[in-house]
mmCIF file of C-alpha atoms in Angstrom:
data_model
loop_
_atom_site.group_PDB
_atom_site.id
_atom_site.type_symbol
_atom_site.label_atom_id
_atom_site.label_comp_id
_atom_site.label_asym_id
_atom_site.label_seq_id
_atom_site.Cartn_x
_atom_site.Cartn_y
_atom_site.Cartn_z
ATOM 1 C CA MET Q 7 -29.063 25.770 -20.849
ATOM 2 C CA SER Q 8 -25.529 24.389 -20.816
ATOM 3 C CA GLN Q 9 -22.762 26.470 -19.294
ATOM 4 C CA GLY Q 10 -20.280 28.221 -21.546
ATOM 5 C CA ILE Q 11 -16.634 27.193 -21.803
ATOM 6 C CA LEU Q 12 -13.772 29.371 -20.619
ATOM 7 C CA PHE Q 13 -10.850 29.516 -23.058
ATOM 8 C CA ILE Q 14 -7.452 31.002 -22.250
ATOM 9 C CA ILE Q 15 -5.368 32.234 -25.171
ATOM 10 C CA SER Q 16 -1.769 33.272 -24.550
ATOM 11 C CA ALA Q 17 1.065 34.430 -26.783
ATOM 12 C CA PRO Q 18 4.032 36.784 -26.804
ATOM 13 C CA SER Q 19 3.290 40.382 -27.765
ATOM 14 C CA GLY Q 20 3.355 40.692 -31.561
ATOM 15 C CA THR Q 21 2.228 37.140 -32.313
ATOM 16 C CA GLY Q 22 -1.103 38.355 -33.705
ATOM 17 C CA LYS Q 23 -3.272 37.165 -30.852
ATOM 18 C CA SER Q 24 -5.594 40.186 -30.721
ATOM 19 C CA SER Q 25 -6.118 40.181 -34.496
ATOM 20 C CA LEU Q 26 -6.967 36.477 -34.432
ATOM 21 C CA ILE Q 27 -9.492 36.901 -31.639
ATOM 22 C CA GLN Q 28 -11.191 39.770 -33.473
ATOM 23 C CA GLY Q 29 -11.140 37.735 -36.680
ATOM 24 C CA LEU Q 30 -12.751 34.822 -34.852
ATOM 25 C CA LEU Q 31 -15.558 37.060 -33.572
ATOM 26 C CA LYS Q 32 -16.328 38.222 -37.125
ATOM 27 C CA THR Q 33 -16.685 34.700 -38.520
ATOM 28 C CA GLN Q 34 -19.755 32.512 -38.347
ATOM 29 C CA CYS Q 35 -19.473 30.122 -35.438
ATOM 30 C CA LEU Q 36 -21.889 27.590 -33.993
ATOM 31 C CA TYR Q 37 -21.491 28.990 -30.481
ATOM 32 C CA ASN Q 38 -21.817 32.362 -28.766
ATOM 33 C CA ILE Q 39 -18.376 33.810 -28.060
ATOM 34 C CA GLN Q 40 -17.390 36.789 -25.935
ATOM 35 C CA VAL Q 41 -13.946 38.213 -25.252
ATOM 36 C CA SER Q 42 -13.255 39.126 -21.654
ATOM 37 C CA ILE Q 43 -12.478 42.804 -21.155
ATOM 38 C CA SER Q 44 -9.659 43.180 -18.656
ATOM 39 C CA HIS Q 45 -8.934 46.001 -16.234
ATOM 40 C CA THR Q 46 -5.554 47.684 -16.639
ATOM 41 C CA THR Q 47 -3.556 50.550 -15.180
ATOM 42 C CA ARG Q 48 -1.613 51.265 -18.372
ATOM 43 C CA ILE Q 49 -2.186 54.373 -20.495
ATOM 44 C CA MET Q 50 -4.773 54.150 -23.246
ATOM 45 C CA ARG Q 51 -3.191 53.783 -26.707
ATOM 46 C CA PRO Q 52 -4.396 55.509 -29.904
ATOM 47 C CA GLY Q 53 -7.509 53.786 -31.250
ATOM 48 C CA GLU Q 54 -8.437 52.232 -27.899
ATOM 49 C CA SER Q 55 -11.523 53.099 -25.876
ATOM 50 C CA HIS Q 56 -12.598 52.494 -22.285
ATOM 51 C CA GLY Q 57 -14.957 49.551 -21.931
ATOM 52 C CA LYS Q 58 -14.233 48.172 -25.392
ATOM 53 C CA HIS Q 59 -10.558 47.215 -25.335
ATOM 54 C CA TYR Q 60 -9.895 47.538 -21.591
ATOM 55 C CA TYR Q 61 -11.292 49.135 -18.483
ATOM 56 C CA PHE Q 62 -8.614 51.750 -17.828
ATOM 57 C CA ILE Q 63 -8.290 52.475 -14.115
ATOM 58 C CA SER Q 64 -5.714 53.941 -11.726
ATOM 59 C CA LYS Q 65 -3.306 51.842 -9.682
ATOM 60 C CA LYS Q 66 -5.158 52.952 -6.559
ATOM 61 C CA GLU Q 67 -8.460 51.658 -7.967
ATOM 62 C CA PHE Q 68 -6.754 48.423 -9.012
ATOM 63 C CA ARG Q 69 -5.395 47.850 -5.500
ATOM 64 C CA VAL Q 70 -8.884 48.346 -4.047
ATOM 65 C CA MET Q 71 -10.272 45.718 -6.441
ATOM 66 C CA ILE Q 72 -7.515 43.311 -5.363
ATOM 67 C CA GLN Q 73 -8.481 43.812 -1.707
ATOM 68 C CA GLN Q 74 -12.133 43.172 -2.599
ATOM 69 C CA GLU Q 75 -11.111 39.942 -4.404
ATOM 70 C CA SER Q 76 -12.771 41.224 -7.576
ATOM 71 C CA PHE Q 77 -10.240 39.529 -9.867
ATOM 72 C CA LEU Q 78 -10.028 35.908 -10.951
ATOM 73 C CA GLU Q 79 -6.427 36.690 -11.836
ATOM 74 C CA TYR Q 80 -4.123 39.669 -12.118
ATOM 75 C CA ALA Q 81 -0.525 40.257 -13.094
ATOM 76 C CA LYS Q 82 2.055 43.011 -13.363
ATOM 77 C CA VAL Q 83 3.468 43.468 -16.882
ATOM 78 C CA PHE Q 84 5.971 46.214 -17.779
ATOM 79 C CA ASN Q 85 5.125 48.133 -14.579
ATOM 80 C CA ASN Q 86 1.375 48.036 -15.255
ATOM 81 C CA TYR Q 87 -1.333 45.808 -13.823
ATOM 82 C CA TYR Q 88 -3.858 43.698 -15.728
ATOM 83 C CA GLY Q 89 -6.774 41.845 -14.139
ATOM 84 C CA THR Q 90 -9.788 39.698 -15.083
ATOM 85 C CA SER Q 91 -13.137 40.486 -13.473
ATOM 86 C CA ARG Q 92 -14.622 37.537 -11.585
ATOM 87 C CA LYS Q 93 -18.195 38.867 -11.928
ATOM 88 C CA PHE Q 94 -17.945 39.301 -15.723
ATOM 89 C CA ILE Q 95 -16.633 35.779 -16.344
ATOM 90 C CA GLU Q 96 -19.151 34.059 -14.080
ATOM 91 C CA LYS Q 97 -22.072 35.957 -15.627
ATOM 92 C CA MET Q 98 -21.081 35.072 -19.205
ATOM 93 C CA LEU Q 99 -20.457 31.381 -18.487
ATOM 94 C CA LEU Q 100 -23.754 30.945 -16.632
ATOM 95 C CA SER Q 101 -25.487 32.529 -19.645
ATOM 96 C CA GLY Q 102 -24.099 29.765 -21.864
ATOM 97 C CA ILE Q 103 -21.575 32.042 -23.565
ATOM 98 C CA ASP Q 104 -18.018 30.920 -24.286
ATOM 99 C CA VAL Q 105 -15.448 33.401 -23.007
ATOM 100 C CA PHE Q 106 -11.968 33.977 -24.405
ATOM 101 C CA LEU Q 107 -9.365 35.282 -21.964
ATOM 102 C CA ASP Q 108 -6.350 37.050 -23.470
ATOM 103 C CA ILE Q 109 -3.830 36.617 -20.636
ATOM 104 C CA ASP Q 110 -0.234 35.529 -20.042
ATOM 105 C CA TRP Q 111 0.990 32.246 -18.557
ATOM 106 C CA GLN Q 112 1.006 33.628 -15.004
ATOM 107 C CA GLY Q 113 -2.651 34.586 -15.242
ATOM 108 C CA ALA Q 114 -3.398 31.262 -16.907
ATOM 109 C CA ASN Q 115 -2.018 29.409 -13.882
ATOM 110 C CA GLN Q 116 -4.232 31.433 -11.543
ATOM 111 C CA ILE Q 117 -7.324 30.754 -13.675
ATOM 112 C CA ARG Q 118 -6.636 27.012 -13.928
ATOM 113 C CA TYR Q 119 -6.355 26.809 -10.141
ATOM 114 C CA LYS Q 120 -9.739 28.504 -9.637
ATOM 115 C CA ILE Q 121 -11.549 27.044 -12.682
ATOM 116 C CA PRO Q 122 -9.917 23.634 -13.390
ATOM 117 C CA ASN Q 123 -12.008 22.838 -16.490
ATOM 118 C CA THR Q 124 -10.662 25.891 -18.341
ATOM 119 C CA LYS Q 125 -9.201 25.123 -21.780
ATOM 120 C CA SER Q 126 -5.985 26.837 -22.822
ATOM 121 C CA ILE Q 127 -4.438 27.710 -26.188
ATOM 122 C CA PHE Q 128 -0.922 28.979 -26.866
ATOM 123 C CA LEU Q 129 0.080 30.841 -30.044
ATOM 124 C CA LEU Q 130 3.618 30.762 -31.397
ATOM 125 C CA PRO Q 131 5.042 32.964 -34.183
ATOM 126 C CA PRO Q 132 6.539 31.291 -37.297
ATOM 127 C CA SER Q 133 10.009 32.566 -36.295
ATOM 128 C CA LYS Q 134 11.816 35.056 -34.061
ATOM 129 C CA ASP Q 135 12.605 37.223 -37.093
ATOM 130 C CA ILE Q 136 8.931 37.531 -37.994
ATOM 131 C CA LEU Q 137 8.035 38.302 -34.372
ATOM 132 C CA TYR Q 138 10.662 41.071 -34.275
ATOM 133 C CA LYS Q 139 9.397 42.452 -37.599
ATOM 134 C CA ARG Q 140 5.807 42.554 -36.349
ATOM 135 C CA LEU Q 141 6.829 44.434 -33.206
ATOM 136 C CA ARG Q 142 8.727 47.022 -35.241
ATOM 137 C CA GLU Q 143 5.913 47.444 -37.769
ATOM 138 C CA ARG Q 144 3.474 48.343 -34.999
ATOM 139 C CA GLY Q 145 5.453 51.559 -34.515
ATOM 140 C CA GLN Q 146 4.401 51.828 -30.880
ATOM 141 C CA ASP Q 147 7.653 51.153 -29.034
ATOM 142 C CA SER Q 148 11.269 52.285 -28.971
ATOM 143 C CA ASP Q 149 14.139 49.930 -29.849
ATOM 144 C CA THR Q 150 14.822 49.482 -26.133
ATOM 145 C CA VAL Q 151 11.230 48.464 -25.406
ATOM 146 C CA ILE Q 152 11.180 46.122 -28.410
ATOM 147 C CA SER Q 153 14.343 44.421 -27.140
ATOM 148 C CA LYS Q 154 12.700 43.931 -23.747
ATOM 149 C CA ARG Q 155 9.596 42.532 -25.424
ATOM 150 C CA MET Q 156 11.721 40.040 -27.373
ATOM 151 C CA GLU Q 157 13.421 38.897 -24.150
ATOM 152 C CA LYS Q 158 10.031 38.524 -22.471
ATOM 153 C CA ALA Q 159 8.716 36.653 -25.533
ATOM 154 C CA VAL Q 160 11.355 33.948 -25.139
ATOM 155 C CA ASP Q 161 10.431 33.565 -21.464
ATOM 156 C CA GLU Q 162 6.725 33.319 -22.312
ATOM 157 C CA MET Q 163 7.262 30.804 -25.127
ATOM 158 C CA ASN Q 164 9.018 28.489 -22.677
ATOM 159 C CA HIS Q 165 5.596 27.884 -21.080
ATOM 160 C CA TYR Q 166 3.835 26.636 -24.230
ATOM 161 C CA SER Q 167 3.842 23.017 -22.982
ATOM 162 C CA GLU Q 168 1.585 23.965 -20.053
ATOM 163 C CA TYR Q 169 -1.319 24.519 -22.466
ATOM 164 C CA ASP Q 170 -3.909 22.166 -23.966
ATOM 165 C CA TYR Q 171 -3.543 23.369 -27.560
ATOM 166 C CA LEU Q 172 -0.771 24.882 -29.675
ATOM 167 C CA ILE Q 173 -1.220 26.979 -32.838
ATOM 168 C CA ILE Q 174 1.604 28.303 -35.038
ATOM 169 C CA ASN Q 175 0.268 31.593 -36.381
ATOM 170 C CA ASP Q 176 1.827 31.578 -39.846
ATOM 171 C CA ASN Q 177 -1.459 31.891 -41.767
ATOM 172 C CA PHE Q 178 -4.261 34.129 -40.494
ATOM 173 C CA GLU Q 179 -7.245 32.274 -41.982
ATOM 174 C CA LYS Q 180 -5.872 28.861 -41.049
ATOM 175 C CA SER Q 181 -5.272 29.990 -37.470
ATOM 176 C CA ILE Q 182 -8.867 31.242 -37.198
ATOM 177 C CA ASN Q 183 -10.111 27.884 -38.480
ATOM 178 C CA ASP Q 184 -7.874 26.157 -35.937
ATOM 179 C CA LEU Q 185 -9.493 28.203 -33.151
ATOM 180 C CA LYS Q 186 -12.990 27.344 -34.412
ATOM 181 C CA THR Q 187 -12.042 23.657 -34.545
ATOM 182 C CA ILE Q 188 -10.888 23.764 -30.919
ATOM 183 C CA ILE Q 189 -14.162 25.383 -29.817
ATOM 184 C CA ILE Q 190 -16.257 22.779 -31.636
ATOM 185 C CA ALA Q 191 -14.151 19.901 -30.294
ATOM 186 C CA GLU Q 192 -14.531 21.095 -26.704
ATOM 187 C CA HIS Q 193 -18.299 21.375 -27.048
ATOM 188 C CA LEU Q 194 -18.438 17.823 -28.399
ATOM 189 C CA CYS Q 195 -16.242 16.287 -25.703
ATOM 190 C CA LEU Q 196 -17.904 13.690 -23.486
ATOM 191 C CA LEU Q 197 -17.863 15.737 -20.278
ATOM 192 C CA HIS Q 198 -19.592 18.727 -21.862
ATOM 193 C CA GLN Q 199 -22.102 16.614 -23.799
ATOM 194 C CA LYS Q 200 -23.074 14.642 -20.670
ATOM 195 C CA LYS Q 201 -23.891 17.865 -18.837
ATOM 196 C CA LYS Q 202 -25.756 19.326 -21.801
ATOM 197 C CA HIS Q 203 -27.823 16.218 -22.583
ATOM 198 C CA ASN Q 204 -28.083 14.602 -19.157
ATOM 199 C CA ILE Q 205 -31.895 14.330 -19.285
ATOM 200 C CA LEU Q 206 -31.887 12.783 -22.755
ATOM 201 C CA ILE Q 207 -29.154 10.310 -21.826
ATOM 202 C CA SER Q 208 -31.047 9.268 -18.680
ATOM 203 C CA GLN Q 209 -34.209 8.700 -20.725
ATOM 204 C CA LEU Q 210 -32.365 6.669 -23.351
ATOM 205 C CA LEU Q 211 -30.678 4.453 -20.776
ATOM 206 C CA ASN Q 212 -33.685 4.028 -18.507
ATOM 207 C CA SER Q 213 -35.080 0.532 -18.821
#
């Protein structure tokens, strides 16, 4: 069994990243895909549930997990912590399942350092106006928080060039197809195919 591929997907809040990932999971794809469930210290929002969207834990519990080196990466965002479980990722990849990590550029840097063959995707909104509109339409934050999110969005978007792939999320279905294309391309790349078919290749080349 070939090992799964780890994909990082990053984008400013309001770009539609979560919706795209869920849309991808609902479509027919040639490969098994799983979204990593992060640990966080933030308060659970309406419609969210523990173990499905996040593992909601206290800051004390989070600090203990840091000391135990349980995270592949973690970051502090808007006074809350988010972290990716090392055990979860390793288990999925060894099972041949592709894993999507929804993390920011800081977490992406940590992951790349520990797992160099990770593939990364950055999503950009069609415009700042549309990004602002999406944040307001969510109805979750005050004007002050939205302004802070817009400032943070500009900072995050400055890191797009650090990624392997770039998608402009101006059409939902097209963006999902773009994600599927990236997954297929990575599975067909020479490095992955050599590992997957090493016995066959040896037999074919053996004189």
